[in-house]
Short mmCIF file of C-alpha atoms in Angstrom, two decimals:
data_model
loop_
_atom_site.label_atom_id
_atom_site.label_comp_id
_atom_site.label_asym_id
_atom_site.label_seq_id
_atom_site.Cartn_x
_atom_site.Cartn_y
_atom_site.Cartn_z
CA UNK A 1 -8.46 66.14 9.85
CA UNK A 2 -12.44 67.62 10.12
CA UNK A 3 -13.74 65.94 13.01
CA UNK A 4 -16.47 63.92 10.91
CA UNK A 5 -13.63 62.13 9.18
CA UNK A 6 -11.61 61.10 12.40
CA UNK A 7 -14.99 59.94 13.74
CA UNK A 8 -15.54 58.02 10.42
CA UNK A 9 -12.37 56.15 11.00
CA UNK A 10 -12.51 55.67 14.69
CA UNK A 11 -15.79 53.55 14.02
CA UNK A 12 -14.21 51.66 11.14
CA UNK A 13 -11.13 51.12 13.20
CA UNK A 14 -13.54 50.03 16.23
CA UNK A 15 -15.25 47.43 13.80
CA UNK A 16 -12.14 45.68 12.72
CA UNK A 17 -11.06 45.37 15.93
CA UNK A 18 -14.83 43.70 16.57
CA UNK A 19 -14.09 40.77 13.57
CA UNK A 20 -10.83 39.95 14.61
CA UNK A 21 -12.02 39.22 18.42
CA UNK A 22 -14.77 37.30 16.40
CA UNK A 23 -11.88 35.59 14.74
CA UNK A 24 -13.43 37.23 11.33
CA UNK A 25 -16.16 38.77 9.90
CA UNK A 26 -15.94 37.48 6.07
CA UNK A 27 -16.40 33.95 5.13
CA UNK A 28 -13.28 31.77 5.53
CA UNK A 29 -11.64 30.47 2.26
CA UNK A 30 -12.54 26.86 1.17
CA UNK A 31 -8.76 25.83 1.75
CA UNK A 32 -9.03 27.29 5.11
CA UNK A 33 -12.28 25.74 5.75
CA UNK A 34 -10.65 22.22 4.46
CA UNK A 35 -7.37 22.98 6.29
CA UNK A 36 -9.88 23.55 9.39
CA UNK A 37 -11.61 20.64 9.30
CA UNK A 38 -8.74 18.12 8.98
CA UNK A 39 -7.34 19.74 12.19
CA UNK A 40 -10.61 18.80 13.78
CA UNK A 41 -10.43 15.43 12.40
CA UNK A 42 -7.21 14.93 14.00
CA UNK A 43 -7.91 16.12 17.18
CA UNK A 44 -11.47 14.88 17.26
CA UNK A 45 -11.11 11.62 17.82
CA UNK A 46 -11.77 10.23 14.29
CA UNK A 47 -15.60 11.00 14.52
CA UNK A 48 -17.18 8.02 12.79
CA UNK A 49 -17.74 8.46 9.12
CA UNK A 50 -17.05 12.11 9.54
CA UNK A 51 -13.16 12.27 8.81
CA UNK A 52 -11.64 15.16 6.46
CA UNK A 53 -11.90 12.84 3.54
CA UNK A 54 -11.26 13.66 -0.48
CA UNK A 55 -14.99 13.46 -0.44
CA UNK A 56 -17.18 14.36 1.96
CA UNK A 57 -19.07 11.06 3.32
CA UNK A 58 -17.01 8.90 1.18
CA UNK A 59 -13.50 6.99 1.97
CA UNK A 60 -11.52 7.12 -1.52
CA UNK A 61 -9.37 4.03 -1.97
CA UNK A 62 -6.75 3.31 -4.10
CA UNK A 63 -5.13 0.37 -6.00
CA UNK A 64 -3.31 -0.75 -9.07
CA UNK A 65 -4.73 -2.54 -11.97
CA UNK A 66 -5.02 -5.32 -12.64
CA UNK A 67 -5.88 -6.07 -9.33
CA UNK A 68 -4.10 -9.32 -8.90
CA UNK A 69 -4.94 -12.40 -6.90
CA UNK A 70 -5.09 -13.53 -4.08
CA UNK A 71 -4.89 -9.54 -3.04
CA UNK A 72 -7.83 -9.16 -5.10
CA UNK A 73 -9.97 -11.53 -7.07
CA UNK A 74 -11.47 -11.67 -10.76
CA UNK A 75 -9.42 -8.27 -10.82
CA UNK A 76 -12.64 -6.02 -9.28
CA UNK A 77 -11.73 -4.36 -5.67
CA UNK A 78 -14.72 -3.63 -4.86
CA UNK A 79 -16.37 -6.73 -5.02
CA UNK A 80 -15.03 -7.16 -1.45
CA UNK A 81 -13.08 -10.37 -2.40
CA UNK A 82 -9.31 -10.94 -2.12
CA UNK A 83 -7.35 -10.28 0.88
CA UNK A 84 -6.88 -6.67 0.46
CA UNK A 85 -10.53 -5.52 -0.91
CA UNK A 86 -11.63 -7.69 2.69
CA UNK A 87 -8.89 -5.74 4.59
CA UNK A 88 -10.07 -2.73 2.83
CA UNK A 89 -13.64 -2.86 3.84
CA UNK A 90 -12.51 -4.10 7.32
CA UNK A 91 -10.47 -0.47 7.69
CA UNK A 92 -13.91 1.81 6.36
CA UNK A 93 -16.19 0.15 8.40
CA UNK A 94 -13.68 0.86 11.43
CA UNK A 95 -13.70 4.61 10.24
CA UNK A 96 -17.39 4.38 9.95
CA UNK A 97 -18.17 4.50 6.01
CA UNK A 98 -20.31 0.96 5.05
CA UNK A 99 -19.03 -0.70 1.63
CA UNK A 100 -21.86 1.76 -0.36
CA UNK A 101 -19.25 4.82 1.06
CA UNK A 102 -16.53 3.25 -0.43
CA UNK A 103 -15.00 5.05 -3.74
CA UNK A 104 -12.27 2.76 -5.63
CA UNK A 105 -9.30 4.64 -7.60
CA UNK A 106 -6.95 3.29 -9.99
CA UNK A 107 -3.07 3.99 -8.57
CA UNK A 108 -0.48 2.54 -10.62
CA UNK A 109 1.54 0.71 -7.88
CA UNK A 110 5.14 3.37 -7.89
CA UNK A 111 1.95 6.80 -7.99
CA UNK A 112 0.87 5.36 -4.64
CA UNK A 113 4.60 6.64 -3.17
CA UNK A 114 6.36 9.05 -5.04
CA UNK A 115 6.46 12.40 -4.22
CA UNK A 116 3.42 14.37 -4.42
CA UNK A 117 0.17 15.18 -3.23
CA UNK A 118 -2.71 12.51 -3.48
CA UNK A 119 -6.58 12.06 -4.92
CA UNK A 120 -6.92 9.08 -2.52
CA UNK A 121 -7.44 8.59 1.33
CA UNK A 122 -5.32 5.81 1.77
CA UNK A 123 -4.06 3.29 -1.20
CA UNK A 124 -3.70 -1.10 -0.27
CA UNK A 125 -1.73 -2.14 -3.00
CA UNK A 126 1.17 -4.71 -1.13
CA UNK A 127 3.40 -1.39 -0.54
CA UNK A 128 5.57 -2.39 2.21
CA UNK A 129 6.93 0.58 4.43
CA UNK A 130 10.43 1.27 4.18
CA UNK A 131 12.12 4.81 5.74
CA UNK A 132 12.73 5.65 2.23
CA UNK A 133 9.04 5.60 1.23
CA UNK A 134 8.64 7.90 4.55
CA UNK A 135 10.44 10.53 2.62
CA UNK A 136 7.33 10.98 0.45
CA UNK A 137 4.35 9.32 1.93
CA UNK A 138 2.73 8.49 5.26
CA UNK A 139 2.02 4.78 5.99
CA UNK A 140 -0.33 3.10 8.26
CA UNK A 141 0.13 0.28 10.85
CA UNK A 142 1.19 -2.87 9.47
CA UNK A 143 -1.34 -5.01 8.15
CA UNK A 144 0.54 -7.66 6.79
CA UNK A 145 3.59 -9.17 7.65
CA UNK A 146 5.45 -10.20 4.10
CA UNK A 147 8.27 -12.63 3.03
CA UNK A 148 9.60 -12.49 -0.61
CA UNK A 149 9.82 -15.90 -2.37
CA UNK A 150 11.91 -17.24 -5.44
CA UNK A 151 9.59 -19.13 -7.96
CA UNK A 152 11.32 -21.02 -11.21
CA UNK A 153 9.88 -23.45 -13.41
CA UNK A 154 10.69 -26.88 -12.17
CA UNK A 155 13.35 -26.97 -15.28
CA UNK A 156 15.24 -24.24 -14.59
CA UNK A 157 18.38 -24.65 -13.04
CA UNK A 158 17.07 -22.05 -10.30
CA UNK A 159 14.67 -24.76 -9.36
CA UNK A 160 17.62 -26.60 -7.02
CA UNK A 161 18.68 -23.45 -5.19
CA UNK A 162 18.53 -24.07 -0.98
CA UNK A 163 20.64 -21.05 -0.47
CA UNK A 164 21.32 -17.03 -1.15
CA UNK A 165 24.37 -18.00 -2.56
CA UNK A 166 23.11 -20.55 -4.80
CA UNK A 167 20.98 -17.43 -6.67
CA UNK A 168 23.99 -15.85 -7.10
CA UNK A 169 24.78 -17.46 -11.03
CA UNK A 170 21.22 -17.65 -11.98
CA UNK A 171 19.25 -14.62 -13.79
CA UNK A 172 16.65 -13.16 -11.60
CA UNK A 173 13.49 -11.03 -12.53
CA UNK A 174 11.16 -8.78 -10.36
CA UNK A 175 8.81 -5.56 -10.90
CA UNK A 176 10.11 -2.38 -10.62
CA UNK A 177 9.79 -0.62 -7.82
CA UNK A 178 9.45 -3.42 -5.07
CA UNK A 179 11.23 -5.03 -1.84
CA UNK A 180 11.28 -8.11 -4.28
CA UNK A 181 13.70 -6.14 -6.45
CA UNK A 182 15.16 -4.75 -3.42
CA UNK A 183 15.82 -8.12 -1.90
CA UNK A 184 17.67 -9.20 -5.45
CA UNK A 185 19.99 -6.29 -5.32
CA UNK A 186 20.90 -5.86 -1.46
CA UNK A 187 20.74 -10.06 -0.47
CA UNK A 188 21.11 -12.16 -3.44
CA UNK A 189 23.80 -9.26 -5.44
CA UNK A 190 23.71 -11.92 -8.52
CA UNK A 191 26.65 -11.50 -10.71
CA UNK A 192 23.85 -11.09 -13.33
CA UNK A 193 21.72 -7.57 -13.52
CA UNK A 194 18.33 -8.53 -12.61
CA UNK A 195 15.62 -8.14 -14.86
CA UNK A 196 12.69 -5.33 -14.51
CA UNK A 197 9.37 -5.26 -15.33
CA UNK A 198 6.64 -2.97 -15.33
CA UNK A 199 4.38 -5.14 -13.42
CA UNK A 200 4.43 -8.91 -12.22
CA UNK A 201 2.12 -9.83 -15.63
CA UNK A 202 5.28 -9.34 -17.47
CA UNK A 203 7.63 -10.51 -15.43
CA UNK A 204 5.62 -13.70 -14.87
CA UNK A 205 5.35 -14.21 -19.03
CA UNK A 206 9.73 -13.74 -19.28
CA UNK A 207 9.45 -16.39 -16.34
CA UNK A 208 7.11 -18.60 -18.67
CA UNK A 209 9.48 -18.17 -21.57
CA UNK A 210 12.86 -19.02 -20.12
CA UNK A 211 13.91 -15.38 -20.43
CA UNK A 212 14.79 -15.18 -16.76
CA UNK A 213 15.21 -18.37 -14.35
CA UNK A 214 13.61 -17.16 -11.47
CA UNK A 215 11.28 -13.93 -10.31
CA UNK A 216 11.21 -12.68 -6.81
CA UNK A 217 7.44 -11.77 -5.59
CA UNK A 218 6.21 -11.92 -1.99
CA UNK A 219 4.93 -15.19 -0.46
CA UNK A 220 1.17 -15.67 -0.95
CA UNK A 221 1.43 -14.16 -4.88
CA UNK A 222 4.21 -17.46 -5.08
CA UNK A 223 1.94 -19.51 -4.40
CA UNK A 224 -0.97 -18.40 -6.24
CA UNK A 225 1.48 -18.39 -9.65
CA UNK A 226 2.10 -21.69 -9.25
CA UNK A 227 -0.71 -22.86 -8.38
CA UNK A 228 -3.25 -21.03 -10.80
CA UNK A 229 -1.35 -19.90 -13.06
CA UNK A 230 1.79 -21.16 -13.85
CA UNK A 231 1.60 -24.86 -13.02
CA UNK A 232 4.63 -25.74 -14.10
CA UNK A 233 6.69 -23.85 -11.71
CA UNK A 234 7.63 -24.36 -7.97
CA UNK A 235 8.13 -21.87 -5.04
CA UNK A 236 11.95 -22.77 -4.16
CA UNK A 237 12.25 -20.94 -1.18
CA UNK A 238 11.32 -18.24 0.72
CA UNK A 239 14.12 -15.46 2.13
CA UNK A 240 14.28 -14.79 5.66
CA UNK A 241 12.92 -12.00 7.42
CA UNK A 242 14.24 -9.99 10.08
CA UNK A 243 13.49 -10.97 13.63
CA UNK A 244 13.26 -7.86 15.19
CA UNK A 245 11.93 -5.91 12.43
CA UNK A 246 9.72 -7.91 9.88
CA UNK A 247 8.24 -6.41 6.53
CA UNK A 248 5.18 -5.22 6.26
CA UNK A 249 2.69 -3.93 4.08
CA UNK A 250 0.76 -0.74 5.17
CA UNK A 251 -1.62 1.77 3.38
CA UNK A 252 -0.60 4.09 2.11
CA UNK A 253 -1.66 7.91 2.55
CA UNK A 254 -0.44 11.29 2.22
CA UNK A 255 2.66 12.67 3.51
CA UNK A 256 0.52 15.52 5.41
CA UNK A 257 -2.74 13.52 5.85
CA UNK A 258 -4.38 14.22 8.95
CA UNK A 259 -6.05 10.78 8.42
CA UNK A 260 -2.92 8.71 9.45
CA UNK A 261 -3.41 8.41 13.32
CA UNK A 262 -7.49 7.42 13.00
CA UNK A 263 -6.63 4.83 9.84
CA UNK A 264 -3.51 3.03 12.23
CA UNK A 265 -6.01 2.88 14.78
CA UNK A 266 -8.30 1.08 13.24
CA UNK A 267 -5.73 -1.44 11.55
CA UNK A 268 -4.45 -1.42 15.19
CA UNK A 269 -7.80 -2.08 15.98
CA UNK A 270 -8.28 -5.23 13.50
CA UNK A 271 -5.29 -6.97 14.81
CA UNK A 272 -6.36 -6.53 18.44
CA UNK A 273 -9.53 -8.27 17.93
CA UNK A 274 -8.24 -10.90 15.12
CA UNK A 275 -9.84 -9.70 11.68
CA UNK A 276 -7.00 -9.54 10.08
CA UNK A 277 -5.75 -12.67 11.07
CA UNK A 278 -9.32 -14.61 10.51
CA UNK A 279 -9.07 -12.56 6.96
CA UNK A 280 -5.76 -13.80 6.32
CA UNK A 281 -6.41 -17.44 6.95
CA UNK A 282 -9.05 -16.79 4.85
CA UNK A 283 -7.49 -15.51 1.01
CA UNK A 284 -3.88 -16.10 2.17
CA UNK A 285 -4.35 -19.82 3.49
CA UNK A 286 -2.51 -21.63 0.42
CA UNK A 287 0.49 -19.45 1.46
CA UNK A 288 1.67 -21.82 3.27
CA UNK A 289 5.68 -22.42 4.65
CA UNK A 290 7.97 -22.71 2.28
CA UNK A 291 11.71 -23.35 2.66
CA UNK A 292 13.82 -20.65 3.91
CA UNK A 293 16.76 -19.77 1.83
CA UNK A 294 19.56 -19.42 4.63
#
């Protein structure tokens, strides 16, 4: 090798060795940048209003639609109305982001968990955690603790149940998807298949027309059916919860979000200080006790 040359390549050589102590010389890819900043959001404390978000400055939410009551009112989340839009708002402004940093994103309710990456930061859409749900997603703190509830119309021979067992012989109806349907199959096992809708509009119509005797939805929705909008049914019962681990509803987020720990916090955070409860005697006061189906 001519002596120019190996000069040549011992200041080349020299240079790289320069960037990498640097930790690089070219501009890093926007992935890495990305990847880079949600590490610092993790370990940074949750800087207020400056988490690794979807958008920068903004906290994406999302929810099914319609948005029903009393989660949600006149079926608009972002009118900050309903139990979850308040709860919602109560979690951003905890992060940092006022209501104008707020993004809402339609989720049909079974997107929010299945398998996959997500467009959202975290989704409030009643999605109670479950291990199996783990598999997929991450979930916050729980910011609701949930019963399911039987409602019939005050005809139906459902209407007289005071037990489980008394379920047993009657046909049953919940959305797909749910803890309601969950609670059907694994505590009531009726000796008829359950019926499965879409979404609780449906299920609440086969209700109205005698197509199933009962549906299964959780408490406060029970009582806001029968008391808005299907008058002529009853809540019969409520089923009983586990003492030492009750269900909950938690947002949702990505299985590798970075956002988990700061977003748990500040739920944490709500219950500490009693926003969540002053928010849920607030939309959720007409669910009220109901009789527990032993």
């Amino acid at each position: 090798m001519h002596l120019a040359n190996r000069s040549l390549v011992t200041a080349v050589c020299s240079a790289v060795a320069l960037c990498a102590a640097l930790t690089g010389c070219a501009p890093q890819s926007e992935e890495k940048t990305k990847a880079s900043g949600q590490a610092g959001a993790e370990t940074g404390a949750c800087a207020p209003g400056g988490l690794a978000t979807e958008v920068g400055g903004k906290l994406t939410v999302g929810t099914d639609k319609p948005a029903y009551a009393p989660w949600f009112s006149d079926d608009e989340p972002s009118n900050g109305k309903g139990f979850e839009s308040a709860v919602a708002y109560a979690v951003a402004k905890q992060l940092g982001y006022g209501r104008d940093a707020v993004v809402w994103q339609h989720v049909p309710f079974n997107s929010a968990f299945a398998p996959g990456a997500k467009k959202f930061d975290f989704d409030i859409n009643q999605v109670s955690i479950s291990e199996s749900r783990k598999k997929a997603v991450a979930f916050s703190s729980g910011y609701y603790d949930v019963r399911q509830a039987v409602v019939a119309l005050k005809s139906s021979k459902a209407a007289g149940a005071k037990s489980v067992a008394d379920l047993k012989k009657v046909k049953l109806g919940a959305q797909v998807g749910t803890t309601s349907l969950d609670f059907i199959n694994d505590l009531v096992k009726p000796d008829t298949k359950p019926a499965v809708y879409q979404r609780n509009d449906f299920a609440k119509s086969a209700l109205k027309t005698g197509q199933v005797d009962a549906i299964v939805v959780d408490l406060p929705t029970a009582f806001y059916i029968t008391g808005a909008e299907v008058p002529e049914a009853e809540v019969v019962g409520q089923f009983p919860n586990s003492a030492d681990k009750p269900e909950q509803f938690g947002l949702v987020l990505d299985k590798e979000s970075t956002l988990t720990s700061c977003v748990s916090g500040a739920v944490d955070a709500l219950r500490k200080d009693g926003t969540l409860a002053a928010l849920e005697k607030e939309w959720l006061s007409d669910a009220v006790d109901a009789p527990v189906l032993k």
